[in-house]
Structures are given as C-alpha cells and as structure tokens.
Short mmCIF file of C-alpha atoms in Angstrom, two decimals:
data_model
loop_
_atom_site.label_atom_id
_atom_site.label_comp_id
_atom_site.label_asym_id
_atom_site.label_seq_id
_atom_site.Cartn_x
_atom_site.Cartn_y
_atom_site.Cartn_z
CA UNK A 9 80.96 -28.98 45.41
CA UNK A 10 84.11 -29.35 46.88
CA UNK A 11 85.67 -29.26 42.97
CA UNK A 12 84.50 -25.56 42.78
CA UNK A 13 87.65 -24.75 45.00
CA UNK A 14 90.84 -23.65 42.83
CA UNK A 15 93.91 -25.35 45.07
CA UNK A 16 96.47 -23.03 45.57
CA UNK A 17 94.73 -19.97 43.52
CA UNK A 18 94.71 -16.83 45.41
CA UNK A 19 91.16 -15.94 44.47
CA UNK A 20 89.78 -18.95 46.31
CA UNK A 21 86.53 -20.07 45.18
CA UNK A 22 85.86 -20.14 41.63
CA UNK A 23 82.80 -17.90 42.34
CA UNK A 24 81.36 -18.54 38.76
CA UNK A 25 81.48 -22.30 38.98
CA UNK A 26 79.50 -22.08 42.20
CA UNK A 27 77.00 -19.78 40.83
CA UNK A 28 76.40 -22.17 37.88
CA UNK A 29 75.82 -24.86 40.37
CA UNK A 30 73.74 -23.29 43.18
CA UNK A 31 71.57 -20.82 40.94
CA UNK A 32 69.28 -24.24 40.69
CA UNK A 33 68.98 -25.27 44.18
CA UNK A 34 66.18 -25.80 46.01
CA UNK A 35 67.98 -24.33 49.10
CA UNK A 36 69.41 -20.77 49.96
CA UNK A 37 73.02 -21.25 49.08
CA UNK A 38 75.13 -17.72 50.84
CA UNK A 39 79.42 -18.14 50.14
CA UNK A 40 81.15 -16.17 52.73
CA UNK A 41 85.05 -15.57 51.80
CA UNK A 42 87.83 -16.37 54.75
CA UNK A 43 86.71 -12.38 56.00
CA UNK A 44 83.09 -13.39 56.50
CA UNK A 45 82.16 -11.46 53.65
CA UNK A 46 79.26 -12.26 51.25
CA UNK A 47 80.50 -12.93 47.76
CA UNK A 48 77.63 -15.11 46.44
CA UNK A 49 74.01 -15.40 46.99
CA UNK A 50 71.80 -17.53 44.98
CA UNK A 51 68.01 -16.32 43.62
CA UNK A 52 66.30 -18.39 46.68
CA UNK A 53 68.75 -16.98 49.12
CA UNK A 54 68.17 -13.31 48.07
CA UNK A 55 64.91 -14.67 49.23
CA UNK A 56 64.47 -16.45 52.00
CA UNK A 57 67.68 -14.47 53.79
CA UNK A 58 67.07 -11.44 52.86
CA UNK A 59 70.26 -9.91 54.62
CA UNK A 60 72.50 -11.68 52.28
CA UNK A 61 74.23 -9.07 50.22
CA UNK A 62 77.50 -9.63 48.87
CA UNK A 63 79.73 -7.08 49.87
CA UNK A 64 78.10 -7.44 53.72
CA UNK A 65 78.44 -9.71 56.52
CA UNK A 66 75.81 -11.61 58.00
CA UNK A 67 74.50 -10.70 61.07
CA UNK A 68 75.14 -12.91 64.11
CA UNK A 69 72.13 -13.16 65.49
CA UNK A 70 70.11 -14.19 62.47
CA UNK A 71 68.92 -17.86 62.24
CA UNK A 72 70.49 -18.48 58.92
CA UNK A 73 69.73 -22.27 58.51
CA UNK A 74 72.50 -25.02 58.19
CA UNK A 75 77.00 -23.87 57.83
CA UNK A 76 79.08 -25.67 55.87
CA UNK A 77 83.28 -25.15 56.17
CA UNK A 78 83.94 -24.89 52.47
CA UNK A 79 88.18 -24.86 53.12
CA UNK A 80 90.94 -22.07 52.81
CA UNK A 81 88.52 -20.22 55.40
CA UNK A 82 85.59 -20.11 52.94
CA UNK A 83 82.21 -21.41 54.13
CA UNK A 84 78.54 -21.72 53.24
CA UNK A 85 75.25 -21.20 54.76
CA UNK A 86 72.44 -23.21 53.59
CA UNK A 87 68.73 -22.69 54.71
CA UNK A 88 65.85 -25.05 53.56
CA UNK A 89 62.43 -23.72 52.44
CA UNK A 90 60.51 -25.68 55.15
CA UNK A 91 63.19 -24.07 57.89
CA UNK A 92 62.48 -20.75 56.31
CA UNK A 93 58.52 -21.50 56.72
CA UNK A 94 58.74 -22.90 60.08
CA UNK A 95 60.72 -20.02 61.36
CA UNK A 96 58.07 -17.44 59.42
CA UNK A 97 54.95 -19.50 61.08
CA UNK A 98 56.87 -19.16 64.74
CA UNK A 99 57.47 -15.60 64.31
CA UNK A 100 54.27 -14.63 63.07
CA UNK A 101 52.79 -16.47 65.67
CA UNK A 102 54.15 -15.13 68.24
CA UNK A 103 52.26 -11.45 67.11
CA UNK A 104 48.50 -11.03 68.64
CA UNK A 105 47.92 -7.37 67.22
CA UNK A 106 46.49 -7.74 63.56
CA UNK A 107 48.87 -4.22 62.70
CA UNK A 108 51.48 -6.47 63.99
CA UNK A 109 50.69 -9.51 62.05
CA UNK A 110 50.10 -7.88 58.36
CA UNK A 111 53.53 -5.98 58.94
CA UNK A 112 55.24 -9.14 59.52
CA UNK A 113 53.43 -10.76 56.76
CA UNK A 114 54.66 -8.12 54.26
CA UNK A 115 58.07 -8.31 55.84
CA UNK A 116 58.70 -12.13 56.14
CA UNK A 117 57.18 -13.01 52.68
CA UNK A 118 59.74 -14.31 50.04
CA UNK A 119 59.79 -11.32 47.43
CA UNK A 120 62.07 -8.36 47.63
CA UNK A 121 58.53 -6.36 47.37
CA UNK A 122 55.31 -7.98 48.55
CA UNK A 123 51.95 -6.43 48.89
CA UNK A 124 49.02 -7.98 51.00
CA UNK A 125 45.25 -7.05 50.06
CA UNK A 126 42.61 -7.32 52.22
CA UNK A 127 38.91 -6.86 52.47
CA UNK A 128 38.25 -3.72 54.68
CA UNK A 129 35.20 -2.05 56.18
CA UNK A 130 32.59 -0.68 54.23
CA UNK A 131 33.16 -2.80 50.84
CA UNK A 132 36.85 -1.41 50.35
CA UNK A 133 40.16 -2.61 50.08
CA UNK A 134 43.59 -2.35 52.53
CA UNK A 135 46.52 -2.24 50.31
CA UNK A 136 49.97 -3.37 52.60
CA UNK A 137 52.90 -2.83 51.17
CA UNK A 138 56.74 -1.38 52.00
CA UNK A 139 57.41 2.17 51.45
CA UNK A 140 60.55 3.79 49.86
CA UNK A 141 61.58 4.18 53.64
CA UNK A 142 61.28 0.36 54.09
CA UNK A 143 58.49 0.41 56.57
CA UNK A 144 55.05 -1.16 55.95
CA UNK A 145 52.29 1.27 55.29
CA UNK A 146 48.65 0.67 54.37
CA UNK A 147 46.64 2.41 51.46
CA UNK A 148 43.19 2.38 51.42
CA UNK A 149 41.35 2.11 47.74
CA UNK A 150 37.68 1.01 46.34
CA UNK A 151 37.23 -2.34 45.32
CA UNK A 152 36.50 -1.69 41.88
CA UNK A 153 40.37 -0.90 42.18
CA UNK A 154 41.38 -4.57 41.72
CA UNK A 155 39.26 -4.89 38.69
CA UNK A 156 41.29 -2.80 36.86
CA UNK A 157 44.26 -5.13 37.29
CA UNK A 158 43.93 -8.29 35.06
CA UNK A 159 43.28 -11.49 36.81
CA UNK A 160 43.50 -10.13 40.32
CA UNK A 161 39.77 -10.43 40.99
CA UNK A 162 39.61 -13.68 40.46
CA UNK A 163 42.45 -14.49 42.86
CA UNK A 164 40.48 -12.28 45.84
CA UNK A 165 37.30 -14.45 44.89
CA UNK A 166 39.69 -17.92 45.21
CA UNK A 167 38.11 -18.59 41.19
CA UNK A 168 42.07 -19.32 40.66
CA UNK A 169 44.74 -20.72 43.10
CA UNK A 170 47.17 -18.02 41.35
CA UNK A 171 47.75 -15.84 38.89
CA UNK A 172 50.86 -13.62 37.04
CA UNK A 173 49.81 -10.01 37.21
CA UNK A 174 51.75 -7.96 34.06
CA UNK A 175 49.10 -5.00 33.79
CA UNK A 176 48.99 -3.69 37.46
CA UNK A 177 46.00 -1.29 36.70
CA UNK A 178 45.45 1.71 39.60
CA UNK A 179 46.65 -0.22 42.06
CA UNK A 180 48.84 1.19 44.92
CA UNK A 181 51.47 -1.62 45.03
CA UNK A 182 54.40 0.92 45.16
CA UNK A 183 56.48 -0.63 42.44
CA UNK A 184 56.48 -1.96 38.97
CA UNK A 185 56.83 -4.85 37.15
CA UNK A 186 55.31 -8.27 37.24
CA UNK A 187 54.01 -9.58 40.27
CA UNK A 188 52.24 -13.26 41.41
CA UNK A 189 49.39 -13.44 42.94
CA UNK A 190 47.71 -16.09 45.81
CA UNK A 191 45.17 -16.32 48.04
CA UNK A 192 45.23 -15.32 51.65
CA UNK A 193 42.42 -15.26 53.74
CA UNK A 194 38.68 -14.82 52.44
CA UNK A 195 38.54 -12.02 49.73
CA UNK A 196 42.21 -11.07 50.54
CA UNK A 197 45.91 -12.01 48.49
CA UNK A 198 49.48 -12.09 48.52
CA UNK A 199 51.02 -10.31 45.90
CA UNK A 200 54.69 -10.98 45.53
CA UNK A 201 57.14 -9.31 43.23
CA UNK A 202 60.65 -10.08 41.79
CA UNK A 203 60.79 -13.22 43.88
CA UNK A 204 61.42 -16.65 43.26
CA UNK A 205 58.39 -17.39 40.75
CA UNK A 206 57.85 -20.66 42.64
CA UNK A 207 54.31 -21.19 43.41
CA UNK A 208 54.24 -23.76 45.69
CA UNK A 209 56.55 -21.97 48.10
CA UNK A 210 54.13 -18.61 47.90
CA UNK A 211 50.85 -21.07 48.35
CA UNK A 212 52.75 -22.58 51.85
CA UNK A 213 53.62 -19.45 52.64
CA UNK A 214 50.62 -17.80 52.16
CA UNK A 215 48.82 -20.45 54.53
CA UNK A 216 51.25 -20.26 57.52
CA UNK A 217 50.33 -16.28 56.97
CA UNK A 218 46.58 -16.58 56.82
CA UNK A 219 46.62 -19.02 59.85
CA UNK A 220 48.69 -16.20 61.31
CA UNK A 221 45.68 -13.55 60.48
CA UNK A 222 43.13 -15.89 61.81
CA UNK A 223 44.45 -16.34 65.09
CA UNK A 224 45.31 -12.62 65.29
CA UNK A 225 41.70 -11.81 64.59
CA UNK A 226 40.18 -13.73 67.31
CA UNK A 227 42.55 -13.01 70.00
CA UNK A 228 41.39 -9.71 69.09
CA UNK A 229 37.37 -10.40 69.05
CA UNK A 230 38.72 -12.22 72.44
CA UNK A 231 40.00 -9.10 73.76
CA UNK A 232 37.27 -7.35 72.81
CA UNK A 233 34.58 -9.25 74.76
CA UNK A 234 36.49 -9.13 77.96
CA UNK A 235 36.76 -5.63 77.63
CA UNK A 236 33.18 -5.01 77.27
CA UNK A 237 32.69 -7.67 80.53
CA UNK A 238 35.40 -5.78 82.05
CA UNK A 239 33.60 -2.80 81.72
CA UNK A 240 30.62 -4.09 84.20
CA UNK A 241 32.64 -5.83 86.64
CA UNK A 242 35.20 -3.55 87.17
CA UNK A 243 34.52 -1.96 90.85
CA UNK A 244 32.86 1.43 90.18
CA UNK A 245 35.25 4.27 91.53
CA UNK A 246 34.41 5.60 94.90
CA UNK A 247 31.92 8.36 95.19
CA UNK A 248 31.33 11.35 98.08
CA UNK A 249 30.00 10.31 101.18
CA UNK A 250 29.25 12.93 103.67
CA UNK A 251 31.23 12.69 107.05
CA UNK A 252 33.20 10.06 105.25
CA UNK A 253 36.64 9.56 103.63
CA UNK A 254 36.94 6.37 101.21
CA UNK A 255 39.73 4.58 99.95
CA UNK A 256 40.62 1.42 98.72
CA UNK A 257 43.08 -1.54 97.20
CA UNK A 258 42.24 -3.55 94.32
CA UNK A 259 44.75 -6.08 93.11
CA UNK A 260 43.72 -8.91 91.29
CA UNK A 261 45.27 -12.19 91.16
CA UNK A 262 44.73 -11.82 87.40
CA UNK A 263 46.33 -8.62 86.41
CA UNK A 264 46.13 -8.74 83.17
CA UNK A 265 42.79 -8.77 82.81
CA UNK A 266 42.29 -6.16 85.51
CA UNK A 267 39.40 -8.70 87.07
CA UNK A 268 38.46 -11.31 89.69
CA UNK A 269 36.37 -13.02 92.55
CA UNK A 270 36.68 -9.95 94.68
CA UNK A 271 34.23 -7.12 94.40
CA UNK A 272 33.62 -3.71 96.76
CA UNK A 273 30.53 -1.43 96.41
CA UNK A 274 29.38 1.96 98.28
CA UNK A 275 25.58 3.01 97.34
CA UNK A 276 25.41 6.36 98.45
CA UNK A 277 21.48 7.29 99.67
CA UNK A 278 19.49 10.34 99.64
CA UNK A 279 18.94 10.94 103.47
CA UNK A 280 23.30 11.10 103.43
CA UNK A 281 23.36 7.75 104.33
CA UNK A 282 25.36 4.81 102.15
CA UNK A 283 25.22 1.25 101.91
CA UNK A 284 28.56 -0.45 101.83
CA UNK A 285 30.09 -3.87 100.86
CA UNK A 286 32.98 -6.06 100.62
CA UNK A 287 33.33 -9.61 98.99
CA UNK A 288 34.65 -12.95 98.04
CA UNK A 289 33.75 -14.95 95.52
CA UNK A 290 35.61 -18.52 95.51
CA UNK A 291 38.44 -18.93 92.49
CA UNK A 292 39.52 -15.68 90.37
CA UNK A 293 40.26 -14.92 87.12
CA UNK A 294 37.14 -14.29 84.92
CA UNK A 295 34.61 -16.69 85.93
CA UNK A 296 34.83 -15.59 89.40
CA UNK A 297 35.06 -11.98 88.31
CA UNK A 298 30.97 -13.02 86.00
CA UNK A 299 29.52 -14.78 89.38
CA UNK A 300 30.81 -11.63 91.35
CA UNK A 301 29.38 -9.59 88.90
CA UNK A 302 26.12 -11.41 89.75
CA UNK A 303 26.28 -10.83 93.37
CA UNK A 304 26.74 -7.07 92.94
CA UNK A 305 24.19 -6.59 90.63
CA UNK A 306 21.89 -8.70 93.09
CA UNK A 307 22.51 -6.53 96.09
CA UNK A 308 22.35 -3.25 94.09
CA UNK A 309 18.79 -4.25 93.61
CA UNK A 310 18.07 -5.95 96.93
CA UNK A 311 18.74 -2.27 98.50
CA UNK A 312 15.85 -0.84 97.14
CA UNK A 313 13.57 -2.99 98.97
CA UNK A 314 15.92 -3.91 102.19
CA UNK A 315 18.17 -2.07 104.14
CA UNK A 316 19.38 -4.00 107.31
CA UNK A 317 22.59 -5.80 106.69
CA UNK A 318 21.19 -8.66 108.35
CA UNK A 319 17.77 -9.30 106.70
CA UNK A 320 20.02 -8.21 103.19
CA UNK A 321 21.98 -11.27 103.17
CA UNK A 322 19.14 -13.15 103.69
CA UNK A 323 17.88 -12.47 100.55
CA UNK A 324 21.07 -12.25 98.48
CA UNK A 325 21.63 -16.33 99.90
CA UNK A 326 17.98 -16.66 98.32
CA UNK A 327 18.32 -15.07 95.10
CA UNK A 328 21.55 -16.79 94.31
CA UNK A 329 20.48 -20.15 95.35
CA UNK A 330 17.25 -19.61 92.89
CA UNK A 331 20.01 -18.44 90.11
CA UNK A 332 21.58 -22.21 90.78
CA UNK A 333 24.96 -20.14 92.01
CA UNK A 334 27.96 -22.80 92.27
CA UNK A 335 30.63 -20.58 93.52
CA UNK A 336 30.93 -19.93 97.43
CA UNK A 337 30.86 -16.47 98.39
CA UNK A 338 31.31 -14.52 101.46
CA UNK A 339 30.68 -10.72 101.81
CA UNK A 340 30.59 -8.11 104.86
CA UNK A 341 27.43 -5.37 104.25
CA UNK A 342 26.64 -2.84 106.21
CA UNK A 343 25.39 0.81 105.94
CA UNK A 344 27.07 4.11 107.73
CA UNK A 345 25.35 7.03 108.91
CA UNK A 346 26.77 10.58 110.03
CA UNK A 347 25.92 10.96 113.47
CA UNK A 348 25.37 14.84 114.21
CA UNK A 349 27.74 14.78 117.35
CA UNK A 350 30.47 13.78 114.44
CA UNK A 351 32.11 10.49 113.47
CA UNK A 352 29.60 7.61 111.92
CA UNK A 353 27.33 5.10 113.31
CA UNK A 354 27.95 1.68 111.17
CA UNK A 355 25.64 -1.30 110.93
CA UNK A 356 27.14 -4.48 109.78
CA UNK A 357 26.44 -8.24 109.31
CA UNK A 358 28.41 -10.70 107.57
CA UNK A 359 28.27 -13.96 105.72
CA UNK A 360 31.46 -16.49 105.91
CA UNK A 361 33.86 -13.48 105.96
CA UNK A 362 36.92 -12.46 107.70
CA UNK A 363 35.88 -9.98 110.56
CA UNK A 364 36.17 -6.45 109.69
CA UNK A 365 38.55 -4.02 111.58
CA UNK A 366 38.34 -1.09 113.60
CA UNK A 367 41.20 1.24 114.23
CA UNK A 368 40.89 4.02 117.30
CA UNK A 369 42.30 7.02 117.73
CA UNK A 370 44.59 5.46 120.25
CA UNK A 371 46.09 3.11 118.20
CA UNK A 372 43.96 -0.23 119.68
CA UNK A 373 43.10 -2.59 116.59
CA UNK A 374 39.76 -3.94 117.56
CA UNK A 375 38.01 -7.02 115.92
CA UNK A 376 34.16 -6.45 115.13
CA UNK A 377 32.26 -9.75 116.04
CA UNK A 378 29.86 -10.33 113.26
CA UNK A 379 29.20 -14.13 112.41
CA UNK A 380 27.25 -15.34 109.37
CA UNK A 381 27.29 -18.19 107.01
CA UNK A 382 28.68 -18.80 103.33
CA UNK A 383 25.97 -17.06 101.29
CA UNK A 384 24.38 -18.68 97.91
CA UNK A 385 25.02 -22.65 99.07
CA UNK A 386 22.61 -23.41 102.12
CA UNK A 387 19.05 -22.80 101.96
CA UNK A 388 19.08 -22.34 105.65
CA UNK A 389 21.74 -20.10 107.01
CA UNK A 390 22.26 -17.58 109.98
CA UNK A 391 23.18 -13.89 109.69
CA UNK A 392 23.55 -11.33 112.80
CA UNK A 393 24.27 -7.70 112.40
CA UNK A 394 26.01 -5.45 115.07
CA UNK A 395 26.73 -1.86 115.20
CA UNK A 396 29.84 0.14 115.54
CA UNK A 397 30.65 3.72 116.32
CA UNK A 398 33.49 5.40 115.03
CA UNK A 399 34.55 8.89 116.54
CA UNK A 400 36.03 11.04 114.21
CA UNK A 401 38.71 10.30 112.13
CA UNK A 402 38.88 6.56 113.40
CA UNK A 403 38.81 3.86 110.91
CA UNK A 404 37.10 0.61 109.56
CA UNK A 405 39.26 -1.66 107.41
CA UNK A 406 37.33 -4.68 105.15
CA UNK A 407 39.37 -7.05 103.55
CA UNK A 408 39.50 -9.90 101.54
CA UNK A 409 41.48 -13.15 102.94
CA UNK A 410 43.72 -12.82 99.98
CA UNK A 411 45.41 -10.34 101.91
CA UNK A 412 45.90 -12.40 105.45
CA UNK A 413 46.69 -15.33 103.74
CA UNK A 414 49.30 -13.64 101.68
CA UNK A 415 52.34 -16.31 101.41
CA UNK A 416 56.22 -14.72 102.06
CA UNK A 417 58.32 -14.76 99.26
CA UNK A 418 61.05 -16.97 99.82
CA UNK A 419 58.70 -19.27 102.49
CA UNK A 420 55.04 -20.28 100.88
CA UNK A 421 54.45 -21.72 104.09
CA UNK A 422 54.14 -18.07 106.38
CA UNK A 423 51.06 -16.60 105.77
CA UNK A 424 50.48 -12.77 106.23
CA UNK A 425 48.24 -13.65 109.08
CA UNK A 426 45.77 -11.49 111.08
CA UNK A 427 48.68 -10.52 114.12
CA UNK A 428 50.65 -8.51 110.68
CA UNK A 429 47.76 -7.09 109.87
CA UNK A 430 46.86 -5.73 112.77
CA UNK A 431 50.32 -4.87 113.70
CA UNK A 432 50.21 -2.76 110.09
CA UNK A 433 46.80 -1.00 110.55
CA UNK A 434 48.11 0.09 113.98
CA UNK A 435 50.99 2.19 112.09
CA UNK A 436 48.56 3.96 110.37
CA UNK A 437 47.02 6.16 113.50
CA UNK A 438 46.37 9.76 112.30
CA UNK A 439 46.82 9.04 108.44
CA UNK A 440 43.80 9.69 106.40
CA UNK A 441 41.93 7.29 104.55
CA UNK A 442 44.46 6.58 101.54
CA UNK A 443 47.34 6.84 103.42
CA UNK A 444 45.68 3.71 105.31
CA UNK A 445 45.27 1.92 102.52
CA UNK A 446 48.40 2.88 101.13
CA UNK A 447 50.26 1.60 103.71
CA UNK A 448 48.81 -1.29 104.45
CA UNK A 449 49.09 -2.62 100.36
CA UNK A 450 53.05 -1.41 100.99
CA UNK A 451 53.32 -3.75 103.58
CA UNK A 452 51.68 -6.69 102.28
CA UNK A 453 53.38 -6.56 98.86
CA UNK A 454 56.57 -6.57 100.99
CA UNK A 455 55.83 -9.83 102.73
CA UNK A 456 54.24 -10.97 99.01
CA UNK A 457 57.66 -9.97 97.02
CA UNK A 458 57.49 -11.26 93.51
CA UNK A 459 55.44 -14.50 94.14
CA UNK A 460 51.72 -14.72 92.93
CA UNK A 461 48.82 -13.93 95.05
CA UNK A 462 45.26 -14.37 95.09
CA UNK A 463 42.98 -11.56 94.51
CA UNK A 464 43.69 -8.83 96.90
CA UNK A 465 41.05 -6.06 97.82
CA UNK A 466 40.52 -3.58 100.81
CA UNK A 467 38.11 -1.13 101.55
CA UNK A 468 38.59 1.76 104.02
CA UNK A 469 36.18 3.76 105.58
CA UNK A 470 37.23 6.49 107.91
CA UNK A 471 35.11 9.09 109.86
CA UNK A 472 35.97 12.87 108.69
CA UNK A 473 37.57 14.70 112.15
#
C-alpha cells in the first residue's frame, strides 16, 4: 500500500491509486490527510462507519476499528466486518425496551437507509424506518401491503433467505430505489438500501439483530409478570382509622422491583376497631416478597373467623405448615380499639419478632414484652398476647430487624442496634405520626449511607390527642 504514497509530491497520497485498491476490500478502509481530515472512504466504510465523510473529521470517541500511520502525517483506519458485528451485537444488547431495540436496529444496520418490518397486532404490519429528520419513526400499514411489493412476502414467510426488491409497491419505506431484503425474526425483515449488496454480511447482521429483539421481548413479558405480582404484594396504602394516625416506611432491599420479605397490613372493622400487622419473611427479593404474599393473604382471611392476636397466630403457624411453607417468618398482630376516655387500647402477640415499641408523652421508650415462636416451621409453638394503653397522642413503633441490624457505612461490623433506635424514637416526642416515621428512616439511612440493606419496613401507630 505503502507504493500509493507520491515521495516528495505535495498532494500526498495518490488518492486515486488508493481508491482503486481499497474499493475491493473486505474491510472499511477511511484515509485521513496530515489535518485529520477525511479524503477517502471506501463503499464498506461508508457502511460500517457511517461518520466517515470526506471533508469531516472523525469523531474521537467513536470505536473506529484498527489505525494505521500511512507517513507524511497521513493515516488509515481500518475496521473488520466481524468488529463491526460484535460492536452492533454489544450495543444492541445492552437495550431492554423493544422501542429501544428496533431504533438501534434501523440505526446500526449497514445501509445508508434501512427499514425493519414487523408483524404487529391485529394481523398488520410496523414499518421502521429513518425520517427526513434522521430519527426512526414507525408506520403502521395492512399486510396485504407487502404483497404489493414483489418478492417481499416470501422473505416475511422465510420461503427465501433473501431477495432484491426493484418494484417497492405501497410500501412506506421512505425512499426509492432498490433495496435487499432478509429475514428477521418470525414474519418480520430487514430491508436495506444503497448498501453494500453483500448478503452474507446483512444475513449476520440480521441475526445478531433478531437475537437482539428476542431478548428485548422477554425482558419485557419478564417485566410484565412482576408487575402484575407486584400489584398483589405491594403493601396496600394506609386507610382511616378512627382515634388513630398511621404512618409508615417501606424500603426494600430490592428497589428495583419495589418488593420483598417484609409486609404491613391494617384491616379496619366495622365496630371502629382495626386489626394490625407487621412482618418478616426470611430472604428478600421476589420469592420472599410471593411467600409474604401468602402470609397476608392467610391472615386477611383468618380475621374473619379469629380475632385475638394470640389464638391468630396459632392458626396462621397451621395453615402455613399445611401449605408446606419453607421460609421462616416472624410477625407482630394485634388489634387497637378507641377507648372513649381517648387514646387506644392495643392487644398484641407476637411470633419470633423484634419487640414492638412504645413511646410516652414524656419521652420514656418502653419495650412491650410479647414472646412467641417462628411461625409456619414448628407444629407445636407458643404465642402470648398482652395489652397496651396508649394515652393520646403517644406512639407504637413496629419494625422489621432490617432496621436494627442496619450495618454503618464505612464499618459493616456496627449494627444500628436497639440503644439507636430507641435513642431516635425518643427525638420524636410531640411529632405526629409521619413525622415519626420520617425521622426515624432519616436517621437510619444516615447510619446506612450508600451501602446495601436488607428490607426495611416500619409501621407507626399513634393515638389522635
């Protein structure tokens, strides 16, 4: 190549002897003069790097493939087709949104115009394709459409591993000429126009994309099942207790998916009455978030025939040992009445869980003494219940031991601890019920920094003063 350089000739390169030579490579071929400017592209680079002009510069941070000094401050850029597919495939699967994906696919393919065509809902047809603007849009047409193009049915049906389109019928490809057809995915094509005319290179292509699709699609149908699970075992929001004020924290240790081993339920009753509850299942993430699911759904029912906290849990260890439960789980229940004099008479009972707290109106943090067993494991297992009174505007904190055993952020082995807790709920005399709560997240997440956590969850119940 080398002999393409004129010694001593102020032009440089002999341009035209390169282009003779490189026009029929196998490999993009871009020849930048000693100013970084383009002055030749060959047809597979005006492909496969696509922001090769001559007259431009190459932009820095482009992946261009392999440099080559050429001398006198010339130099080349060369970039394989399998570099160009592997970088495609990376790209495009890096995209989980199918919008995403098809854009990409319409942008990345090697044509200066490409058009993707895919089956869409009711027996029609999704036309992708760049618009005058140079953004990807999507027309929607019939399918008899594509049978008035010649051949092009036959490629959506895979009767034909390609095919040269010359008569492009009604389609809306948004340009004119000749284009080649592939397959894509089932009933869909790539269409590619004034590109390289090499088949094998569109085929390749064409897989990496469909592969791209595929995945696409069932992160989607992924997405959508855990949404419609998410939408039963997301906590329900609060409701209106009378004599009571309600607040709470809900952090998973899985934010993403919004879910986890801790669950919280109020069940408001008829006589002004509610039954509350606060629990642990053991793990997180979404089979914790499915087994806690179980136990709520469980108790919801269990109230209708069985009110004391105590005798409840009996029956909840019952039903989930008949279910063959795996997962350990540990809950406080208990119900609240107004009591006419004001503040709220509580009833609780407990199975394996961290004892609840009680904050008075003089700022002592007192521990309620209710002892129970892990429910769902042993067939025989102990529950008591005791009762609490809270004058008005006192306060009853339940909490998950994701919150006490909270490790600091620059030290995973301090713990959060039951003394900070207490310590925190004791700021919080004379705030309301989400100021509470409030406060004592604030203060957790402070100790917690930027490290993980486990799932997270309080529940605050506060008698209205």
């Amino acid at each position: 190549m080398a002999q393409g350089y004129r010694q001593g000739a102020d032009t440089g390169l002999d341009l035209d002897a390169w282009r003779r030579v490189v026009d029929g490579f196998h490999e993009a071929v871009v020849v930048l003069d000693p100013e970084g400017v383009v002055r030749l592209v060959n047809p597979l680079a005006a492909v496969l790097i696509p922001e090769a002009r001559p007259g431009s510069t190459l932009p820095e941070a482009v992946d261009h493939g392999r440099h080559q000094d050429l001398g006198g401050g010339w130099s080349a850029w060369y970039r394989g087709v399998d570099h160009y597919l592997d970088e495609a495939a990376r790209r495009l699967s890096a995209l989980t949104e199918r919008a995403d994906t098809l854009r990409a696919v319409v942008e990345l393919a090697p044509a200066k115009h490409s058009v993707v065509v895919l089956p869409g809902v009711r027996g029609r047809l999704e036309w992708w394709r760049r618009t005058p603007a140079g953004d990807v849009a999507v027309a929607r047409t019939t399918r008899q459409v594509a049978g008035t193009v010649a051949g092009f049915t036959d490629v959506l049906d895979r009767l034909v591993e390609h095919a040269e389109l010359t008569d492009l019928g009604e389609g809306p490809w948004g340009t004119s000429g000749t284009g080649l057809a592939v397959p894509l995915t089932e009933g869909g094509a790539l269409v590619c126009f004034d590109g390289t005319w090499n088949v094998d290179l569109l085929k390749r292509f064409a897989a990496r994309a469909a592969a791209a699709m595929e995945a696409s699609d069932r992160f989607v149908q992924q997405e959508r099942t855990v949404d419609a699970l998410r939408t039963n075992l997301l906590p329900a929001t609060l409701p209106d207790v009378p004599g009571v004020r309600l607040a709470r924290v809900y952090e998973p240790a899985h934010r993403r998916v919004l879910i986890g081993g801790d669950f919280y339920d109020v069940h408001p009753r008829e006589d002004g009455s509610a039954a509350f509850v606060l629990g642990d299942v053991a793990g997180n993430g979404l089979e914790a978030a499915v087994h806690s699911g179980r136990v709520r759904q469980s108790l919801h029912t269990l109230l209708v025939v069985e009110q004391r906290p105590a005798h409840l849990l009996h029956l909840l260890n019952s039903a989930l040992r008949a279910a063959g439960s795996r997962l350990f789980t540990t809950l406080v229940v208990g119900t609240m009445m107004p009591v006419q004099a004001g503040g709220l008479r509580l009833t609780l009972a407990a199975g394996g869980h961290p004892a609840p707290l009680v904050l008075r109106s003089d700022g002592r943090v007192d521990e309620v003494a209710v002892h129970g067993g892990i429910v769902g494991v042993l067939a025989e297992v102990r529950f008591h219940q005791t009762t609490v009174t809270l004058a008005p505007g006192e306060t009853l904190l339940l909490y998950s031991d994701g919150l006490t055993e909270a490790r600091k952020h620059g030290d995973r082995e301090q713990l959060f601890g039951d003394v900070r807790l207490k310590a925190a709920l004791a700021q919080c005399v004379g705030l309301p019920a989400e100021a509470v709560a409030q406060h004592v997240r604030q203060v957790a997440f402070e100790w917690l920094g930027e490290t993980e956590h486990d799932d997270l969850t309080l529940l605050v119940l506060q008698a209205e003063s």
